[in-house]
mmCIF file with all atom_site columns, C-alpha atoms in Angstrom:
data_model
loop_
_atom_site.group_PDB
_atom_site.id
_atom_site.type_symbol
_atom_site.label_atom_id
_atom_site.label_alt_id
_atom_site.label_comp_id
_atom_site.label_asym_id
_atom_site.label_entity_id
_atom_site.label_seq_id
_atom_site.pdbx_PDB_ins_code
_atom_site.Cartn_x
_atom_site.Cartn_y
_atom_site.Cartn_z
_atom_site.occupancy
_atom_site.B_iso_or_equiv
_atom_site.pdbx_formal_charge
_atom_site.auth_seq_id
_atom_site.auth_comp_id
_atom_site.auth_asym_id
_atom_site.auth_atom_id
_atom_site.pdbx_PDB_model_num
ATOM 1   C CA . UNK S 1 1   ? 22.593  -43.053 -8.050  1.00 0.00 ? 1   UNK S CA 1
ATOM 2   C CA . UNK S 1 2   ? 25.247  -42.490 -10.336 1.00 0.00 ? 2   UNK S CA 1
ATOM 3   C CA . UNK S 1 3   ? 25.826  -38.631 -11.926 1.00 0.00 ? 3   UNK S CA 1
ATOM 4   C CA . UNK S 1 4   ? 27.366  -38.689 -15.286 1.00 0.00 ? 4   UNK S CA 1
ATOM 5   C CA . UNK S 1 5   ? 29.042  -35.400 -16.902 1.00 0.00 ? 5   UNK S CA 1
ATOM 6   C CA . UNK S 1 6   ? 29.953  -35.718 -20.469 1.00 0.00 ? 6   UNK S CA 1
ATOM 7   C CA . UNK S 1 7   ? 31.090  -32.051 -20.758 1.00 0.00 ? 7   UNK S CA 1
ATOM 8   C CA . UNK S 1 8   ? 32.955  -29.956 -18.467 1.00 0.00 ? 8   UNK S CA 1
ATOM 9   C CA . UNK S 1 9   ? 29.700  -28.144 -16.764 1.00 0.00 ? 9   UNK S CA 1
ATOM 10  C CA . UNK S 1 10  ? 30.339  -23.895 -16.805 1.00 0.00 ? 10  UNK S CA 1
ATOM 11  C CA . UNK S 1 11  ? 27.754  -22.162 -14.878 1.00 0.00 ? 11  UNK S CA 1
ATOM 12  C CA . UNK S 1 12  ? 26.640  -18.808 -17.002 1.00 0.00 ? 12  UNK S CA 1
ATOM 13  C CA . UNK S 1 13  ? 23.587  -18.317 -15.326 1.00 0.00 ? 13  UNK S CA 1
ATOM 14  C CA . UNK S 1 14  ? 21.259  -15.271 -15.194 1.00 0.00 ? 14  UNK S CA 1
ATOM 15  C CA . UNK S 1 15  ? 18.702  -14.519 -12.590 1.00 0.00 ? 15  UNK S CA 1
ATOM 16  C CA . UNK S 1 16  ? 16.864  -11.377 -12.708 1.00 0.00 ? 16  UNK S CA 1
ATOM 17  C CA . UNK S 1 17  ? 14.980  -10.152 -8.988  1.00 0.00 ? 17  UNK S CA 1
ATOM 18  C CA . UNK S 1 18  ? 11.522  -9.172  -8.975  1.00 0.00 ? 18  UNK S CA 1
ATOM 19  C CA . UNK S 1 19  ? 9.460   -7.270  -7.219  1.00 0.00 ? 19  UNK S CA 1
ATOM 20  C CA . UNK S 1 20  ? 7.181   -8.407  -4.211  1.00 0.00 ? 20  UNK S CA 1
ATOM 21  C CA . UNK S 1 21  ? 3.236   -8.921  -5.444  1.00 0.00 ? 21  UNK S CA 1
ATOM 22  C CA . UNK S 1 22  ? 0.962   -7.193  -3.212  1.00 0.00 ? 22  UNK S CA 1
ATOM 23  C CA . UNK S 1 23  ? -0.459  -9.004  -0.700  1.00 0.00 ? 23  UNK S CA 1
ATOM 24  C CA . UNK S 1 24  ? 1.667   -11.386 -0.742  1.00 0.00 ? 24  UNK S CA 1
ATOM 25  C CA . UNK S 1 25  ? 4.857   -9.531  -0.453  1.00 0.00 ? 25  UNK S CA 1
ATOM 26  C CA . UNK S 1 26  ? 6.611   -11.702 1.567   1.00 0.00 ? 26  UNK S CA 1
ATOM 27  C CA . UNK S 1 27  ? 5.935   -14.939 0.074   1.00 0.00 ? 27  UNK S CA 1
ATOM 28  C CA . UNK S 1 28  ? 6.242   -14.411 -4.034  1.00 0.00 ? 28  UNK S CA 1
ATOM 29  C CA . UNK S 1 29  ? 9.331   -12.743 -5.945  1.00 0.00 ? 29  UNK S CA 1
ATOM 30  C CA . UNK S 1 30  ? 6.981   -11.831 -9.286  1.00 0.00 ? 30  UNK S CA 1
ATOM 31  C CA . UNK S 1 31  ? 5.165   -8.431  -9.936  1.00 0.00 ? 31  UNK S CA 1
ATOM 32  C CA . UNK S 1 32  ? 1.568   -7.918  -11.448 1.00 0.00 ? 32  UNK S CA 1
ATOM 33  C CA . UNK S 1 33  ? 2.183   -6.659  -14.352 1.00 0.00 ? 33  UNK S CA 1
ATOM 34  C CA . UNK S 1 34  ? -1.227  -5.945  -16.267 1.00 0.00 ? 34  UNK S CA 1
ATOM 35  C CA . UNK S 1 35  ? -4.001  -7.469  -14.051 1.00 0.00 ? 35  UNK S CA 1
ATOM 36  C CA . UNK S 1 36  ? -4.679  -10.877 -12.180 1.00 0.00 ? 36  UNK S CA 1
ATOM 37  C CA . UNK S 1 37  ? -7.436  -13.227 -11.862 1.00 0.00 ? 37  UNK S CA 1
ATOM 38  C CA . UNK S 1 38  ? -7.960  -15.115 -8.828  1.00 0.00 ? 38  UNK S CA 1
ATOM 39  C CA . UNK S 1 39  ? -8.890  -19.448 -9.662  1.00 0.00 ? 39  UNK S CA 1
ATOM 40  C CA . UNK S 1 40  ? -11.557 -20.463 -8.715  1.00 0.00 ? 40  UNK S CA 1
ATOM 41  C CA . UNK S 1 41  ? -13.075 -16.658 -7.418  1.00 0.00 ? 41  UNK S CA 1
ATOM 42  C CA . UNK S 1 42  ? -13.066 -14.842 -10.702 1.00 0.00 ? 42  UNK S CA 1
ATOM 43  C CA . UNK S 1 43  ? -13.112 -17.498 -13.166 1.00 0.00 ? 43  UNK S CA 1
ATOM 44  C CA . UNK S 1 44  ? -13.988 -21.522 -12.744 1.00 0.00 ? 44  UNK S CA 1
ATOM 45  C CA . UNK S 1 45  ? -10.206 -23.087 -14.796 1.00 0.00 ? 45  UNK S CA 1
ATOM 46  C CA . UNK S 1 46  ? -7.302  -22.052 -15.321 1.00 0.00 ? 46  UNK S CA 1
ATOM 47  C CA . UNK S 1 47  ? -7.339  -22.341 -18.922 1.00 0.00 ? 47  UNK S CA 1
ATOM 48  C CA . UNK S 1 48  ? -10.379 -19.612 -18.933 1.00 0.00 ? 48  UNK S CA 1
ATOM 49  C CA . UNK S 1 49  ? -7.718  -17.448 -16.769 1.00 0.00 ? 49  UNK S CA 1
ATOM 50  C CA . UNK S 1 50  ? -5.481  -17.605 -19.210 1.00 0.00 ? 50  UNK S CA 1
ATOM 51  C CA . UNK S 1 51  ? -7.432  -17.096 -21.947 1.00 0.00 ? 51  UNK S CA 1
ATOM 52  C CA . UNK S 1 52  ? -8.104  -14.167 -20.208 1.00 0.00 ? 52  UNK S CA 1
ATOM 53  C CA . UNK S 1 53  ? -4.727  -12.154 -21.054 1.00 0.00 ? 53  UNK S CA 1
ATOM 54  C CA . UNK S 1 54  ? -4.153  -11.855 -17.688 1.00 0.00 ? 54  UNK S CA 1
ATOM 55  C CA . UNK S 1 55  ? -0.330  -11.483 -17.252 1.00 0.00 ? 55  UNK S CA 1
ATOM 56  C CA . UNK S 1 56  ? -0.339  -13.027 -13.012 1.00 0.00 ? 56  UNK S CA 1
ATOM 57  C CA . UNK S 1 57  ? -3.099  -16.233 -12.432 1.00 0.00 ? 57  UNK S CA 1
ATOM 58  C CA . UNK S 1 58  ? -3.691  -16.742 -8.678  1.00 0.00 ? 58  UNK S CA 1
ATOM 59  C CA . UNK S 1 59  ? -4.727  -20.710 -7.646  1.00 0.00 ? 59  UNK S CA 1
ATOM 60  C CA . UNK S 1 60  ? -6.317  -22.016 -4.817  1.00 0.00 ? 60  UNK S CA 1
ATOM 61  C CA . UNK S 1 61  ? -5.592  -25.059 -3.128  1.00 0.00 ? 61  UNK S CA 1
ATOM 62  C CA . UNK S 1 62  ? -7.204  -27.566 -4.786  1.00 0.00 ? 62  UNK S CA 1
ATOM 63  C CA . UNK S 1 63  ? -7.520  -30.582 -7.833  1.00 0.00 ? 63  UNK S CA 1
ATOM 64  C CA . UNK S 1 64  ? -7.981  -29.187 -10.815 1.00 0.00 ? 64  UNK S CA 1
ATOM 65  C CA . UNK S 1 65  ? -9.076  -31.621 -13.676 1.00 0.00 ? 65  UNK S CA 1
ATOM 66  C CA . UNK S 1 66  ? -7.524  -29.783 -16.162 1.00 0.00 ? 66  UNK S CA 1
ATOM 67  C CA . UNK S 1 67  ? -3.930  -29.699 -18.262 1.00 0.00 ? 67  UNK S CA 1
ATOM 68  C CA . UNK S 1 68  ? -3.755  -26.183 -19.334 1.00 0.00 ? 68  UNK S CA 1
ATOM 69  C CA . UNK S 1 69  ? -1.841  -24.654 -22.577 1.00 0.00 ? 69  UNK S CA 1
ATOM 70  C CA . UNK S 1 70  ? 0.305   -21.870 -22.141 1.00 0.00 ? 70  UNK S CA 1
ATOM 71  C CA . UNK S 1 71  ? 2.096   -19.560 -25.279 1.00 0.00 ? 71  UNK S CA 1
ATOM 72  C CA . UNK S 1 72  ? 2.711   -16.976 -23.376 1.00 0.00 ? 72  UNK S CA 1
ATOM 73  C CA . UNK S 1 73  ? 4.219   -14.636 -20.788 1.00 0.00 ? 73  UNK S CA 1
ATOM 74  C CA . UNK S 1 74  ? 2.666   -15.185 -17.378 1.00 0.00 ? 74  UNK S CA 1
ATOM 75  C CA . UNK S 1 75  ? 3.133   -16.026 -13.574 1.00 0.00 ? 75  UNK S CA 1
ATOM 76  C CA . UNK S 1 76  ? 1.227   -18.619 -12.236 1.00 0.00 ? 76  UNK S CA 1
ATOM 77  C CA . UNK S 1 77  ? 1.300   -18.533 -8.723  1.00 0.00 ? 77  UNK S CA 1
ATOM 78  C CA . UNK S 1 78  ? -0.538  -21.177 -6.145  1.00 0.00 ? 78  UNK S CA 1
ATOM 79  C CA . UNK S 1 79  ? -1.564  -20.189 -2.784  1.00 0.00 ? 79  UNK S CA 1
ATOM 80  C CA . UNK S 1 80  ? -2.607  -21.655 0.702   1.00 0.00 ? 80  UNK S CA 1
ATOM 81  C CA . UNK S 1 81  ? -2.280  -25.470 0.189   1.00 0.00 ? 81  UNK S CA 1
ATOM 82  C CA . UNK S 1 82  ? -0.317  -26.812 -2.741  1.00 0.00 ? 82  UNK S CA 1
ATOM 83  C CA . UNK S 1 83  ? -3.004  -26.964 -5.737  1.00 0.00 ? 83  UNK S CA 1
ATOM 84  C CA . UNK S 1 84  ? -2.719  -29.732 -8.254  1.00 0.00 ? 84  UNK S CA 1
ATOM 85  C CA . UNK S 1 85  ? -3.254  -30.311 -11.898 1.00 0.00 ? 85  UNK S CA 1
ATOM 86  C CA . UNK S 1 86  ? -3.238  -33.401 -14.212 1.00 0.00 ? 86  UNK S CA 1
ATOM 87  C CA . UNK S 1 87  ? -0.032  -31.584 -16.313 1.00 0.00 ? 87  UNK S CA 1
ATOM 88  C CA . UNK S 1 88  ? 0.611   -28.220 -17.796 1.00 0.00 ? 88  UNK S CA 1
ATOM 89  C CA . UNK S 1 89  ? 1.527   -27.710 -21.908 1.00 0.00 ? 89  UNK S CA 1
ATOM 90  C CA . UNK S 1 90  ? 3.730   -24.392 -22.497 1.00 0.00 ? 90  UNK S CA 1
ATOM 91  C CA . UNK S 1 91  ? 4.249   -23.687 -26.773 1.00 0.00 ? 91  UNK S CA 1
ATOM 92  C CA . UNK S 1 92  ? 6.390   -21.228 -27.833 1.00 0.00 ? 92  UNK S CA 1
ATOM 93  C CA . UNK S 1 93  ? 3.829   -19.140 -30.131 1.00 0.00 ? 93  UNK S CA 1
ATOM 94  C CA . UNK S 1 94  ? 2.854   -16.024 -28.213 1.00 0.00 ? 94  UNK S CA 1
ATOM 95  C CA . UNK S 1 95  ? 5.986   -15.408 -26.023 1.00 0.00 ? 95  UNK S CA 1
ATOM 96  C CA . UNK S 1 96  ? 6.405   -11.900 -27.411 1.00 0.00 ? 96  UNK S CA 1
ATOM 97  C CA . UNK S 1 97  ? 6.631   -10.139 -24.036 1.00 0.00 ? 97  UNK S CA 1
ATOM 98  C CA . UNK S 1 98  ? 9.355   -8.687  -22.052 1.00 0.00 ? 98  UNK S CA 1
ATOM 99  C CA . UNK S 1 99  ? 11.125  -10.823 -20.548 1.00 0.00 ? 99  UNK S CA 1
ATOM 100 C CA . UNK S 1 100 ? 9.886   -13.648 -22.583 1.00 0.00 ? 100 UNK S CA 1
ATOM 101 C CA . UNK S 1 101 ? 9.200   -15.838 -19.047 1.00 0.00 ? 101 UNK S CA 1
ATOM 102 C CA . UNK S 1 102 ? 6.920   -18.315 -17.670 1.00 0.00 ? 102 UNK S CA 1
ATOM 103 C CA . UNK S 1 103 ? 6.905   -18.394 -14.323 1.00 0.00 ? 103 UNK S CA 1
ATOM 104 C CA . UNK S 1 104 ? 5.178   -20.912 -11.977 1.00 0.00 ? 104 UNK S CA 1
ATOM 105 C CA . UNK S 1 105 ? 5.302   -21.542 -8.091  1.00 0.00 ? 105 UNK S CA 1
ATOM 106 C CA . UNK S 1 106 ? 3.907   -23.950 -5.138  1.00 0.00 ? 106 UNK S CA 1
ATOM 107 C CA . UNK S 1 107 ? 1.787   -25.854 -7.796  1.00 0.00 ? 107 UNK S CA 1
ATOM 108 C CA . UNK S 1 108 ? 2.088   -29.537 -8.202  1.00 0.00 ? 108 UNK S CA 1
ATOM 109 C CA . UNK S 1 109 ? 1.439   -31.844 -11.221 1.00 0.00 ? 109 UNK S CA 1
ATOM 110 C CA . UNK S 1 110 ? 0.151   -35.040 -11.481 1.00 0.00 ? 110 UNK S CA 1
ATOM 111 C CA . UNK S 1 111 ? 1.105   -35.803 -15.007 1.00 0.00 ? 111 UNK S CA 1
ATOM 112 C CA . UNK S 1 112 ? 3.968   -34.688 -17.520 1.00 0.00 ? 112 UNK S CA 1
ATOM 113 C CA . UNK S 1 113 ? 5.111   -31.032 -17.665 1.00 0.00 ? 113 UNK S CA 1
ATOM 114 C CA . UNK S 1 114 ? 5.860   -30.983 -21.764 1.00 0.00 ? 114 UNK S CA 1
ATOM 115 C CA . UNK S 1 115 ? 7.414   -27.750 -23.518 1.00 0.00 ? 115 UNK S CA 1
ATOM 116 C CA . UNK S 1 116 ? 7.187   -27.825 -27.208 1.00 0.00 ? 116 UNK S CA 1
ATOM 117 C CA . UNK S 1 117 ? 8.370   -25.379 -29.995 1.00 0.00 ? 117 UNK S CA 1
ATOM 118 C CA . UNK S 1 118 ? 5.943   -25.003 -32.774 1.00 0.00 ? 118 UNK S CA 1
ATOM 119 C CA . UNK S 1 119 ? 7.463   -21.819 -34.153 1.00 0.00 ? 119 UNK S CA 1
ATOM 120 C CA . UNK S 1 120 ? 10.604  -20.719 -35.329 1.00 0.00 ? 120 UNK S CA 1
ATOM 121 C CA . UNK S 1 121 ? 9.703   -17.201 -33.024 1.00 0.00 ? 121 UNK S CA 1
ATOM 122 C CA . UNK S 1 122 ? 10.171  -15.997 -30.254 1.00 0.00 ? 122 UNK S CA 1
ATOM 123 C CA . UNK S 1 123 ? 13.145  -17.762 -29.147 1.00 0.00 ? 123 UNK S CA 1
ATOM 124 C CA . UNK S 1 124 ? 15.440  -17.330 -25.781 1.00 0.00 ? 124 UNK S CA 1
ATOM 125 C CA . UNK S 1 125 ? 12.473  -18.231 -23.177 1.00 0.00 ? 125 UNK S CA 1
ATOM 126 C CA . UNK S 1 126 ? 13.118  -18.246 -19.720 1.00 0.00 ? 126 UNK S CA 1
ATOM 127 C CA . UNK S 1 127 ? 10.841  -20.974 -17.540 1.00 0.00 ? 127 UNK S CA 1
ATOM 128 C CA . UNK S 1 128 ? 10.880  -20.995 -14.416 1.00 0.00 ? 128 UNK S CA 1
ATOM 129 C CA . UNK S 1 129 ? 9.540   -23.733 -11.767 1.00 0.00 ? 129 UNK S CA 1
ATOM 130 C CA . UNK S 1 130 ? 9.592   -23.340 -7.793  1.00 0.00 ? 130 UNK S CA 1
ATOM 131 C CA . UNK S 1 131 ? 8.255   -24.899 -4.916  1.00 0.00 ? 131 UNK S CA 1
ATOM 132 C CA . UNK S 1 132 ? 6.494   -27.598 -7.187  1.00 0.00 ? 132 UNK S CA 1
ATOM 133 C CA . UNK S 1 133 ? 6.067   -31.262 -7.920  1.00 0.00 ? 133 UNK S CA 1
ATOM 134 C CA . UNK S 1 134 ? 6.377   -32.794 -11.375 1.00 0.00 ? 134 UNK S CA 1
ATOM 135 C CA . UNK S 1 135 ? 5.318   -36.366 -10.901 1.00 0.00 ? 135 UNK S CA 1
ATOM 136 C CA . UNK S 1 136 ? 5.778   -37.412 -14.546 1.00 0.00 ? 136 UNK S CA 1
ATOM 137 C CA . UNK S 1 137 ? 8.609   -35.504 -15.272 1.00 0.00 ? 137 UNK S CA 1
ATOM 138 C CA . UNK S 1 138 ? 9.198   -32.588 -17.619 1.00 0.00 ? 138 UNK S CA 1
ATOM 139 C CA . UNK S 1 139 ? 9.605   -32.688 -21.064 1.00 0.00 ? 139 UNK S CA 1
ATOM 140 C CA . UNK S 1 140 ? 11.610  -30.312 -22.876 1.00 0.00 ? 140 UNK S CA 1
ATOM 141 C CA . UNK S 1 141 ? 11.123  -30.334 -26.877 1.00 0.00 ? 141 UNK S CA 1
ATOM 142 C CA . UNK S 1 142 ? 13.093  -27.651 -28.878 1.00 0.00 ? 142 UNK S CA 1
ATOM 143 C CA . UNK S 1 143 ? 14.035  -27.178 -32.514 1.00 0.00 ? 143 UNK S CA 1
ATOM 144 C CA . UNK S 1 144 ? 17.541  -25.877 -30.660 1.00 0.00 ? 144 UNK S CA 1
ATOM 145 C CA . UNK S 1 145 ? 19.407  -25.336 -27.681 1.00 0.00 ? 145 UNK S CA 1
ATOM 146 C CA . UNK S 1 146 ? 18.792  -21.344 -28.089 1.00 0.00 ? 146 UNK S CA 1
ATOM 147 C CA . UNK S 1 147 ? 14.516  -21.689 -27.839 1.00 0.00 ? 147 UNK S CA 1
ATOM 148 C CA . UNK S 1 148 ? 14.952  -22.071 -24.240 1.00 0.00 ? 148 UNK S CA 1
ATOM 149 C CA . UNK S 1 149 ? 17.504  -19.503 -22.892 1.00 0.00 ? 149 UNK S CA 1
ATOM 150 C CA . UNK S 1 150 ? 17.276  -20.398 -19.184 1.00 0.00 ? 150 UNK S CA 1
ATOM 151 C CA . UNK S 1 151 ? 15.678  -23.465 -17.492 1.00 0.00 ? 151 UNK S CA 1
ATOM 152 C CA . UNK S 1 152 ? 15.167  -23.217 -13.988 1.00 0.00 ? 152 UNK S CA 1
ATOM 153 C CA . UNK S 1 153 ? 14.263  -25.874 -11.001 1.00 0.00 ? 153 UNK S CA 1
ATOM 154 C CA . UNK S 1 154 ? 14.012  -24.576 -7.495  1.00 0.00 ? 154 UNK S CA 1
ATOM 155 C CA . UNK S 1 155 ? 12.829  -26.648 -4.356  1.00 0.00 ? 155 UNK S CA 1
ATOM 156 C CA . UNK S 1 156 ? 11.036  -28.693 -6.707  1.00 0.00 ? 156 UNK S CA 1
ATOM 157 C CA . UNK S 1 157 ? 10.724  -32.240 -6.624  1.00 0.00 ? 157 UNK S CA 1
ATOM 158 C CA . UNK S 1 158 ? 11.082  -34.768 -10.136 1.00 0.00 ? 158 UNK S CA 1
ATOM 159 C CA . UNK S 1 159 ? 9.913   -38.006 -10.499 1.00 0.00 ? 159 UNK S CA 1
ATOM 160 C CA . UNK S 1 160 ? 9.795   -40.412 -13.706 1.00 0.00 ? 160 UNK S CA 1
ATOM 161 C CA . UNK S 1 161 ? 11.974  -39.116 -16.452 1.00 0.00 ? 161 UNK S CA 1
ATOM 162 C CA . UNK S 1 162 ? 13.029  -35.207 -17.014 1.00 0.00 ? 162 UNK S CA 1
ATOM 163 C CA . UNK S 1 163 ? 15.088  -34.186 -20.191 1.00 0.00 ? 163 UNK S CA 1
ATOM 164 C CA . UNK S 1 164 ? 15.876  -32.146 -23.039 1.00 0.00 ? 164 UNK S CA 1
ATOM 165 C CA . UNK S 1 165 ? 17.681  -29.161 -25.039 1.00 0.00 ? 165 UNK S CA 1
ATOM 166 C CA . UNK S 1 166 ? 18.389  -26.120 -23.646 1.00 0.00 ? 166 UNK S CA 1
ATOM 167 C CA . UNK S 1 167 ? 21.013  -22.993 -23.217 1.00 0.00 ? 167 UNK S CA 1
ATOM 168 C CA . UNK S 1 168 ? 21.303  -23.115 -19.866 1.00 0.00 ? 168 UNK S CA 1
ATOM 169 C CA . UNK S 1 169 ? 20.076  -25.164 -16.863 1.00 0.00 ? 169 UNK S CA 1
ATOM 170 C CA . UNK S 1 170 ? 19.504  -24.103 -13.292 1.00 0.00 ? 170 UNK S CA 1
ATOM 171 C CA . UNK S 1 171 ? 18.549  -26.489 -10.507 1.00 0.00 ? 171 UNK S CA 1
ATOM 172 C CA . UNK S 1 172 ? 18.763  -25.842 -7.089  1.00 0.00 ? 172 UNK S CA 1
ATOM 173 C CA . UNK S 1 173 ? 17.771  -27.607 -3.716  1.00 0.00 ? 173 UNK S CA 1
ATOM 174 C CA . UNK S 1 174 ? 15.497  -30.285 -5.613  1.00 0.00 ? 174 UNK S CA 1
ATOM 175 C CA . UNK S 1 175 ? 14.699  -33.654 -4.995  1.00 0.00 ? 175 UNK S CA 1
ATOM 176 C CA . UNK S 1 176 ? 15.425  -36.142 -8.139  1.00 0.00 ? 176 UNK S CA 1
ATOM 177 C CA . UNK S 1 177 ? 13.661  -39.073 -7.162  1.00 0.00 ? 177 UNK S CA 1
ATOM 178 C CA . UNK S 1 178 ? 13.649  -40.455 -10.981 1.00 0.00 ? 178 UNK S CA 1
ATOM 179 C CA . UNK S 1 179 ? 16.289  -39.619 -14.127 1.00 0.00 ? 179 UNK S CA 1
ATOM 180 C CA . UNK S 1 180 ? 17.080  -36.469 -15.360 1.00 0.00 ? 180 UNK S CA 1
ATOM 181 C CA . UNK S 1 181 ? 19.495  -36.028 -18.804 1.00 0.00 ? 181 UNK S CA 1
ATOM 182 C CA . UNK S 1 182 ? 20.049  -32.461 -20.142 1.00 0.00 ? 182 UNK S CA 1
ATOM 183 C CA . UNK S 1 183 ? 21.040  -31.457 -23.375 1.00 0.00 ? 183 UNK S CA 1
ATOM 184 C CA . UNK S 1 184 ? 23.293  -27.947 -22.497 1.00 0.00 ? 184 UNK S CA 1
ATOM 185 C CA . UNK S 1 185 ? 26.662  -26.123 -22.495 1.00 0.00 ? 185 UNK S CA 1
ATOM 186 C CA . UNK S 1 186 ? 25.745  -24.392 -18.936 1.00 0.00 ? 186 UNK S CA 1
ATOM 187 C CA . UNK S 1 187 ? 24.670  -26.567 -16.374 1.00 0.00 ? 187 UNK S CA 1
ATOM 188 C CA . UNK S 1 188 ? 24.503  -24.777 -12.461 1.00 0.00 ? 188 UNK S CA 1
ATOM 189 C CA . UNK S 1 189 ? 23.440  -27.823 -10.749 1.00 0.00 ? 189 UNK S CA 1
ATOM 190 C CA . UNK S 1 190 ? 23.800  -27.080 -6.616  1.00 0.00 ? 190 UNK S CA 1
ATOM 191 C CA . UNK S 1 191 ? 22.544  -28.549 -3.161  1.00 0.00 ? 191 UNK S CA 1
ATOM 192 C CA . UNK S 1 192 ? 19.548  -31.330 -5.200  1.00 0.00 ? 192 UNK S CA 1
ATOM 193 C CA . UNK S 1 193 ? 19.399  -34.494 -3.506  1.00 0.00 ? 193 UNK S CA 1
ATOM 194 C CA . UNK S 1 194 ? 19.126  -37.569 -6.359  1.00 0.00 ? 194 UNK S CA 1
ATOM 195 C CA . UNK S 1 195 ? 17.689  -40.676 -4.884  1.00 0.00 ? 195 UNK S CA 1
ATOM 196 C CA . UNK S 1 196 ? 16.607  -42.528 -7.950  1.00 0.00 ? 196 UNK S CA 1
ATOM 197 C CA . UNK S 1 197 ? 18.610  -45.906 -7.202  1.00 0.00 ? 197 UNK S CA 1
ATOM 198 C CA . UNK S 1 198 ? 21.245  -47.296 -8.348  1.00 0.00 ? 198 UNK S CA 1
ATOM 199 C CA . UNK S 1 199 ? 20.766  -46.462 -11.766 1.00 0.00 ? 199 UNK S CA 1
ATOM 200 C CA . UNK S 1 200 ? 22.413  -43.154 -13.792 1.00 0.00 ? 200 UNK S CA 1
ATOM 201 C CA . UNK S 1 201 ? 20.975  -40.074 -12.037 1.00 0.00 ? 201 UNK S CA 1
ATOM 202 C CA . UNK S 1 202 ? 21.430  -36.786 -14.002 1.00 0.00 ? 202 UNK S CA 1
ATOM 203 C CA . UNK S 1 203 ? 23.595  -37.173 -17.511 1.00 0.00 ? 203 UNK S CA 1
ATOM 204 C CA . UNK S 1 204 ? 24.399  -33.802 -18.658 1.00 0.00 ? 204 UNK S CA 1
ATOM 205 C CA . UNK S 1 205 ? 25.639  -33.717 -22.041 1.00 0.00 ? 205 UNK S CA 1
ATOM 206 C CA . UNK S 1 206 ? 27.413  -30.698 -24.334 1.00 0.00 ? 206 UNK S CA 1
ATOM 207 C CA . UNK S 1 207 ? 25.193  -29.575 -27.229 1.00 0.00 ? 207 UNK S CA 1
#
């Protein structure tokens, strides 16, 4: 695999820590903030969690048929085996919360991750992915580099092709097993292992 850099990369990353969630203290970095709902216990999708307002959705190991839409603020947090989903749509339209962040964790997806901006507000998201596996690649759509403040890849694994615009880019101890090509002036790329041939890896190029 070949990695191609376009810009000098300069790492201007920001992380914030989080407090433990309750039971599961020692496994998951993200608070409850306003209540939680428990798939499929309290409700039978995740799309009728979020609907719910909920601000932390728990998910059971599992297939879930579903591709839910997310606009807003929210943890989504899987638990005991690794669920998985058919592919996950995050909009920009709600995202009025503080911090403006979608978080998700141990949750794997069968089909494309897309992120779209459909208004011109909020602005300066944070999303977040660990411990998960996007099959079909993520898809980051923006209007400009400044809709998604912080992108951020941990232990996660990326097959087919992953791209787009954003402020800064964090990606740490994943597996690239297709092509990756980022659109930012901040790149913090450390410790991923790319193994999608002998074609161009990662292209990281200066907005």
């Amino acid at each position: 695999s070949i990695i191609t850099y376009r810009q000098a990369p300069t790492s201007r990353v920001s992380v914030t820590s989080r407090a433990l969630f309750l039971a599961f203290a020692s496994l998951c970095p993200w608070p409850v903030l306003a209540g939680s709902l428990l798939v499929p216990d309290d409700v039978p999708t995740i799309q009728a969690a979020v609907d719910a307002q909920v601000d932390t959705i728990l998910v059971r190991g599992g297939t879930y048929p579903e591709r839910p839409i997310i606009d807003r603020p929210l943890h989504l947090l899987g638990i005991g085996t690794r669920p998985r989903l058919l592919g996950l749509r995050v909009h920009n339209t709600n995202f009025w919360g503080t911090p403006p962040t979608l978080s998700v964790r141990g949750i794997d997806f069968t089909g494309r991750v897309n992120y779209v901006t459909l208004e011109f507000q909020p602005r300066l998201l944070t999303l977040q992915f660990s411990q998960c596996a996007l099959d079909s690649g993520l898809s980051i759509s923006t209007e400009d580099a400044e809709d998604i403040f912080l992108l951020e890849l941990r232990h996660c694994r990326l097959k087919g092709l992953s791209g787009g615009r954003v402020d800064q880019i964090l990606m740490e101890a994943d597996t690239v097993d297709g092509r990756v090509a980022w659109e930012t002036d901040y790149p913090n790329i450390r410790d991923c292992w790319f193994r999608g041939g002998a074609g161009r890896a990662i292209e990281l190029v200066g907005y």
